[in-house]
Short mmCIF file of C-alpha atoms in Angstrom, two decimals:
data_model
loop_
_atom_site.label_atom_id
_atom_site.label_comp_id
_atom_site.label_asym_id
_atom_site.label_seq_id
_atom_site.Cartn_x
_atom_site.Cartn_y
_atom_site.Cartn_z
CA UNK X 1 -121.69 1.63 32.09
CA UNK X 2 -125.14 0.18 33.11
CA UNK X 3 -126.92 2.85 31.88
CA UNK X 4 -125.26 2.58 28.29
CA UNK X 5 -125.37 -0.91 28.16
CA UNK X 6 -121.39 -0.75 28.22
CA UNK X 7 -120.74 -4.39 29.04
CA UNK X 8 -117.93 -5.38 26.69
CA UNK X 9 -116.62 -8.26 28.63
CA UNK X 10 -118.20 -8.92 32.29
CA UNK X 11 -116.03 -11.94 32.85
CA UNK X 12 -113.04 -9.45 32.54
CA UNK X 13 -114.75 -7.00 35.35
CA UNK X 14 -116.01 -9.47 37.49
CA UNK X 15 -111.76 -10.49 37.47
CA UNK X 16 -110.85 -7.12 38.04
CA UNK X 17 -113.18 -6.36 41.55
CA UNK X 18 -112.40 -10.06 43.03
CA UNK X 19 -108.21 -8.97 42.05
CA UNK X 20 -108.88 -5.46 43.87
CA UNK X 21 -110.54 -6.86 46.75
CA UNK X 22 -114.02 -5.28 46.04
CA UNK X 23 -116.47 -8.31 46.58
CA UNK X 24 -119.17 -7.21 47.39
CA UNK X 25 -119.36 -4.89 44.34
CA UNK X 26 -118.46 -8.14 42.00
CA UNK X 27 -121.13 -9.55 44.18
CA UNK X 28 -123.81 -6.49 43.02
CA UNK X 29 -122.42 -6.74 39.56
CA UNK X 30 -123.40 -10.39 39.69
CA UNK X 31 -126.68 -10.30 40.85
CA UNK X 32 -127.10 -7.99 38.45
CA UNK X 33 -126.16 -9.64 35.07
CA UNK X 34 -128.37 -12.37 36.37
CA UNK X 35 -131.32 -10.04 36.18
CA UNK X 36 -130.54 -9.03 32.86
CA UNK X 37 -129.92 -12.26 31.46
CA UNK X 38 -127.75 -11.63 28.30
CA UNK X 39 -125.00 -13.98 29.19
CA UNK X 40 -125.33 -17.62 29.83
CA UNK X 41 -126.31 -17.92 33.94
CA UNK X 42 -123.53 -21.24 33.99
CA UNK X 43 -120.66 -18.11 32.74
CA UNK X 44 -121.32 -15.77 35.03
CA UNK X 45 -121.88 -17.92 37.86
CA UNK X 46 -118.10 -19.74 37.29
CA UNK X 47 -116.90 -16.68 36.90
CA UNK X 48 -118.05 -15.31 40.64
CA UNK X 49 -116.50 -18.99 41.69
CA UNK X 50 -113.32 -17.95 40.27
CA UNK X 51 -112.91 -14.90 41.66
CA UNK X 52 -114.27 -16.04 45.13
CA UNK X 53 -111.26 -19.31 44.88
CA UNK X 54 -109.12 -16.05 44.20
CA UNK X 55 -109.64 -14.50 46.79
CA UNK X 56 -109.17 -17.10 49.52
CA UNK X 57 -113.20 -17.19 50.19
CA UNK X 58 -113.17 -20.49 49.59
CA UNK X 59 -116.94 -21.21 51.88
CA UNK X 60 -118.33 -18.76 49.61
CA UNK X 61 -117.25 -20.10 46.50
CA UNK X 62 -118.80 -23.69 47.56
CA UNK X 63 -121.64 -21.85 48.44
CA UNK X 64 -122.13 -19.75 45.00
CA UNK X 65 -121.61 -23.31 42.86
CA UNK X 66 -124.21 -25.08 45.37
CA UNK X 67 -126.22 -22.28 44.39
CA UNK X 68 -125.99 -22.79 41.02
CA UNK X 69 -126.86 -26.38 40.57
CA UNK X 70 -130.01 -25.67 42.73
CA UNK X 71 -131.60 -23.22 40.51
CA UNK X 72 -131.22 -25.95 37.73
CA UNK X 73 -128.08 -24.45 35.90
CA UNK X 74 -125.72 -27.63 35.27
CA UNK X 75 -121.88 -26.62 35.82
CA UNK X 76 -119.79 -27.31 32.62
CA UNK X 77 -116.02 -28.78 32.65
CA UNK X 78 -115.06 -25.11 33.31
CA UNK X 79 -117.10 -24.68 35.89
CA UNK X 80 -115.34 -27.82 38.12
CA UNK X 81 -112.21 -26.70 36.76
CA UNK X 82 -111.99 -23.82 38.87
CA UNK X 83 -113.64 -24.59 41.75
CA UNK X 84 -111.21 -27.90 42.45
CA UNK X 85 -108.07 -26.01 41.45
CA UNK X 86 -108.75 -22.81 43.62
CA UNK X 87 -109.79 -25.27 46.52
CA UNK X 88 -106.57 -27.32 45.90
CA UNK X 89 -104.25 -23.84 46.10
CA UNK X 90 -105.85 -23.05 49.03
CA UNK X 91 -105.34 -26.47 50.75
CA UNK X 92 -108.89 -27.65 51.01
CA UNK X 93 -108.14 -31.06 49.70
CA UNK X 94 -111.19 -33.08 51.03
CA UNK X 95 -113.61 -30.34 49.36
CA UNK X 96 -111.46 -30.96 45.79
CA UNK X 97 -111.57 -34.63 45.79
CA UNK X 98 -115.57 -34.17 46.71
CA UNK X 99 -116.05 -31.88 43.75
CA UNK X 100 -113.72 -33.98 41.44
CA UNK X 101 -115.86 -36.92 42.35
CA UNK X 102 -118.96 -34.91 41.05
CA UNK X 103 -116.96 -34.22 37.93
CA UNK X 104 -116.37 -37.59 37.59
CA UNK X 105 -120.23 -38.80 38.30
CA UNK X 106 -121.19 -35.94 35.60
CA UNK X 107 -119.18 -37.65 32.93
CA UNK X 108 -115.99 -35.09 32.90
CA UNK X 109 -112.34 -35.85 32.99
CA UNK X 110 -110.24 -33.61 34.80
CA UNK X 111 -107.76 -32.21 32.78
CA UNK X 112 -104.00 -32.34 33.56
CA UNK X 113 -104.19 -29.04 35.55
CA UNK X 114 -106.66 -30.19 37.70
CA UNK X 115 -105.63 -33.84 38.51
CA UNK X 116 -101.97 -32.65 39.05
CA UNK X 117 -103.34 -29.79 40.89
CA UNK X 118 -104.98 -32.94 43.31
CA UNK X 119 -102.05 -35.01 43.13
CA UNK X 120 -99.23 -32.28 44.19
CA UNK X 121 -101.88 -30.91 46.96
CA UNK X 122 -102.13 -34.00 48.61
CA UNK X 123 -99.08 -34.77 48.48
CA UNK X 124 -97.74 -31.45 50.14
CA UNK X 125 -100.66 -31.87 52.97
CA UNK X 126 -101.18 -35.46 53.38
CA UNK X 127 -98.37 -37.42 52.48
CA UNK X 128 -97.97 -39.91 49.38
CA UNK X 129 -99.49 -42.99 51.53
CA UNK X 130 -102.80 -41.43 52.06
CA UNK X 131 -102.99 -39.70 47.80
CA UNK X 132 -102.46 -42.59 46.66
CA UNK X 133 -104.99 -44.47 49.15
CA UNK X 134 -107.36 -42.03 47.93
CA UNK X 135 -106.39 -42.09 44.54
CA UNK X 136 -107.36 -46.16 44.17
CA UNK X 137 -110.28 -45.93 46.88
CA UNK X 138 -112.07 -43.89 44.95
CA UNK X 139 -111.06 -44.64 41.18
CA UNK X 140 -109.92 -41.59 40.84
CA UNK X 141 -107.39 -42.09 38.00
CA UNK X 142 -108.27 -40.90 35.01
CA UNK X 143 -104.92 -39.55 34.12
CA UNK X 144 -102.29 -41.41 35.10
CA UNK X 145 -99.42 -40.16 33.32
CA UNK X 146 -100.28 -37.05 35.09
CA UNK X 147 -100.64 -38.58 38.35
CA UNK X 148 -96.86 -40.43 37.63
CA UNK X 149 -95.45 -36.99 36.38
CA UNK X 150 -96.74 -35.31 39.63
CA UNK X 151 -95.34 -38.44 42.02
CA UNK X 152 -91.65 -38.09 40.31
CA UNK X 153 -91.32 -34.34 40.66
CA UNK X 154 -92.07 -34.32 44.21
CA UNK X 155 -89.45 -37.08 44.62
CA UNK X 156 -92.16 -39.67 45.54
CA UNK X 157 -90.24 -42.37 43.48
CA UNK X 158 -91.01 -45.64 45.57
CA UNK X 159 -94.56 -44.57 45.40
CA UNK X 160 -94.32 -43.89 41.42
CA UNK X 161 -93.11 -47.66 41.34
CA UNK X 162 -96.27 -48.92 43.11
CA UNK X 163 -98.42 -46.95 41.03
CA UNK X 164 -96.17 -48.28 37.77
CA UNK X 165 -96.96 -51.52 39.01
CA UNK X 166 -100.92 -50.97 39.84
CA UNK X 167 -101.33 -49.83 36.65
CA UNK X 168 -99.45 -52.61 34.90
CA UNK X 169 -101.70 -55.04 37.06
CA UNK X 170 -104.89 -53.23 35.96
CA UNK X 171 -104.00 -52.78 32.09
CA UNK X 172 -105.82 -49.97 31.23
CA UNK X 173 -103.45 -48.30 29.72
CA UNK X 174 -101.03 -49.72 26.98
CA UNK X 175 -98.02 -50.70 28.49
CA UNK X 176 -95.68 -48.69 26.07
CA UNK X 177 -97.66 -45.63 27.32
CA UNK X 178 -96.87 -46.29 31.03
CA UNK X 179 -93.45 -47.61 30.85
CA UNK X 180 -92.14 -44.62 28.87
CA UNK X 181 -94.00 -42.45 31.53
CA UNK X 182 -91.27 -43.88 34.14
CA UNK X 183 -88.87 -43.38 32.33
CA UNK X 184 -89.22 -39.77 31.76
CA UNK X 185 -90.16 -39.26 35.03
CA UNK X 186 -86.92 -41.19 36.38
CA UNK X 187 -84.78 -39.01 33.68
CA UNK X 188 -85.96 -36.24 35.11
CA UNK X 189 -85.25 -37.43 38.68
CA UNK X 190 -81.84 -38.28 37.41
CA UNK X 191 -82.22 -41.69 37.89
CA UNK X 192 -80.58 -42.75 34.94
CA UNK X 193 -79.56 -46.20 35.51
CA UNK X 194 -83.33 -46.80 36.59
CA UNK X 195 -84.40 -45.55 33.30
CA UNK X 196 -82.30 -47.61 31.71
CA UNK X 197 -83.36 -50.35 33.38
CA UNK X 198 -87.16 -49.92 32.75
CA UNK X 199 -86.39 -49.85 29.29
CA UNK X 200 -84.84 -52.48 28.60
CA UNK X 201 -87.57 -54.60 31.08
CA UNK X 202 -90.09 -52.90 28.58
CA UNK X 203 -88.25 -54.56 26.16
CA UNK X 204 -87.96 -57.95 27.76
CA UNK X 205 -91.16 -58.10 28.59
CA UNK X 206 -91.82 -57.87 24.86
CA UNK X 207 -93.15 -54.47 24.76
CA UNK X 208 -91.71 -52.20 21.56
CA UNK X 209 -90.76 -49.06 22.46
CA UNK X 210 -91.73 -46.41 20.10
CA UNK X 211 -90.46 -43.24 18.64
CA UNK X 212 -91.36 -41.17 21.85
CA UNK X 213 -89.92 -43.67 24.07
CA UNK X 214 -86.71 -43.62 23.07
CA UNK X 215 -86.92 -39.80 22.76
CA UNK X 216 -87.55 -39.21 26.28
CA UNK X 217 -84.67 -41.18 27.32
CA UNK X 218 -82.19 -39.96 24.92
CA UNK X 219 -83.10 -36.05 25.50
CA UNK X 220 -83.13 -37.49 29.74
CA UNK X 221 -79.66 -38.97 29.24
CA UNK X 222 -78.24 -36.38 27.06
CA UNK X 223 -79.21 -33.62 30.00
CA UNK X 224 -77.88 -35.93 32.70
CA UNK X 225 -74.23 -35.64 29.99
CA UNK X 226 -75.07 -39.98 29.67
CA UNK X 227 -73.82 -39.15 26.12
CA UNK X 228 -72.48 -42.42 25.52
CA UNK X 229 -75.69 -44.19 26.70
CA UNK X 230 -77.56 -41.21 24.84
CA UNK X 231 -75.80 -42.54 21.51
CA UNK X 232 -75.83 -46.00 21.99
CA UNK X 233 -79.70 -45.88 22.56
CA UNK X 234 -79.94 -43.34 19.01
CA UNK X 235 -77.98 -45.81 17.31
CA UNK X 236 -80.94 -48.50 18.82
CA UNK X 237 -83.79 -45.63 17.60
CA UNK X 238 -82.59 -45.93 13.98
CA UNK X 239 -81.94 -49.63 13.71
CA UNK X 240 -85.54 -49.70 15.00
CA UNK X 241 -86.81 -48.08 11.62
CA UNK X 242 -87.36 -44.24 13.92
CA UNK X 243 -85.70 -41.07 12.85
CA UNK X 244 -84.87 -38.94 15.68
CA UNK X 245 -86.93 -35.52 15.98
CA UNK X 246 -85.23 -31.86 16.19
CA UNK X 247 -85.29 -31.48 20.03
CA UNK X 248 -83.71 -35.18 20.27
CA UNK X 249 -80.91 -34.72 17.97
CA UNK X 250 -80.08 -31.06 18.93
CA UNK X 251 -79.90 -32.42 22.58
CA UNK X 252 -77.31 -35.22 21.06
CA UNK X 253 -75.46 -32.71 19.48
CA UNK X 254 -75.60 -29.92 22.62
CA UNK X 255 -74.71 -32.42 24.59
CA UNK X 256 -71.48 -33.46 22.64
CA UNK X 257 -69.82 -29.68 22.11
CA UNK X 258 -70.57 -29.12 26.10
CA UNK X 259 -68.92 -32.09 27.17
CA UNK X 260 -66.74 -33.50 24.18
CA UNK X 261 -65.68 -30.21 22.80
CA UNK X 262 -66.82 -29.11 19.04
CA UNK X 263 -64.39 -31.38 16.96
CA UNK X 264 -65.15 -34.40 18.33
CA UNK X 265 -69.18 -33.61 17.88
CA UNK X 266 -68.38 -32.97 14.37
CA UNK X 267 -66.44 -35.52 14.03
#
């Protein structure tokens, strides 16, 4: 292949000698792309990272990215991407909030992978008190929907409700955005009557629930078989000028022939 000039896709074979254990032959291979310089240095170089995260040599992978940004080739979104999810997998959490940080500082957000990939790592290692510590410490919030999502499905729903109430405090975010947040996240806990409640403080508190909000509560309460609370809060969605979507109303109507029987949904 080198002799040819065979390369089709060197990403793709760097990914197949990290997957079949052969490192230092991905390690050859990438010493020598870098020689021949037809691919961008900041590709190849998060693609060795990648592989390295893969396979569990996580000091080398640090080691290969530090190397990069000393020979003057900046790391792209991708780049961090990889490194902070592979070193959240393999439970280096410290290293992953010190690379997210950098991320951060070089104008990146992390996407949802990567902060959930944070927020569900330290949460498994550390416990909720110290993520979310860390989490306002360092500003380290730039999602927070994903940070709420990751909080409910690991049952952390006392320290959801602090961060619901952070947030509210700190008004970043509109208020519709974060509310309806909770209460998917409480559907999906099957907290129902807490979902209910939030949403009707949303709308005591003045805030107008829109067409998404009262989606995610109707599909939550039509899973949980709430189907009278599902329909009395449709009946809400139209008188509030909203049509409900296709998932929303097949979830009404699913919902109805499981639980009802078919006549009475058609009736």
């Amino acid at each position: 292949m080198k002799g040819t000039g065979l390369i089709p896709n060197v990403v793709a074979m760097l990914d197949g000698l990290f997957r079949n254990g052969l490192i230092q032959e991905a390690m050859k291979l990438f010493g020598f792309m870098r020689e021949k310089g037809t691919i961008p240095e900041v590709v190849i170089y998060t693609a060795v990272v990648e592989g390295l995260c893969k396979a569990a040599k996580f000091d080398d992978a640090k080691r290969i990215f530090r190397k990069m940004q000393n020979n003057g080739i900046v790391p792209n979104a991708f780049s961090f991407a990889v490194l902070i999810q592979g070193l959240c997998k393999g439970g280096k959490l410290e290293d992953s909030v010190e690379f997210c940080m950098e991320m951060l500082d070089a104008g990146y957000l992390p996407n949802m992978a990567t902060f959930t990939g944070l927020v569900d790592g330290y949460c498994k290692e550390k416990g909720m008190e110290e993520a979310f510590r860390k989490m306002k410490g360092t500003g380290l919030i730039p999602n927070v929907v994903a940070m709420l999502d990751g909080l409910f499905r690991n049952g952390l729903i006392q320290e959801a409700m602090k961060l619901f109430g952070f947030m509210r405090e700190k008004g970043t975010i509109p208020e519709v955005v974060i509310y309806t947040a909770v209460v998917e996240g409480l559907c999906k806990a099957a907290k129902f009557d807490d979902a209910k409640r939030i949403f009707r403080k949303m709308q005591n508190n003045g805030i107008v629930p829109n067409a998404f909000s009262f989606a995610v509560l109707i599909q939550g309460l039509c899973k949980g078989g709430k189907l009278e609370d599902s329909v009395e809060f449709c009946m809400e969605m139209l008188d509030a000028g909203y049509l409900p979507n296709m998932a929303t109303f097949t979830g009404l109507v699913d919902g109805y022939c499981k639980e009802k029987g078919m006549e009475e949904a058609g009736s």
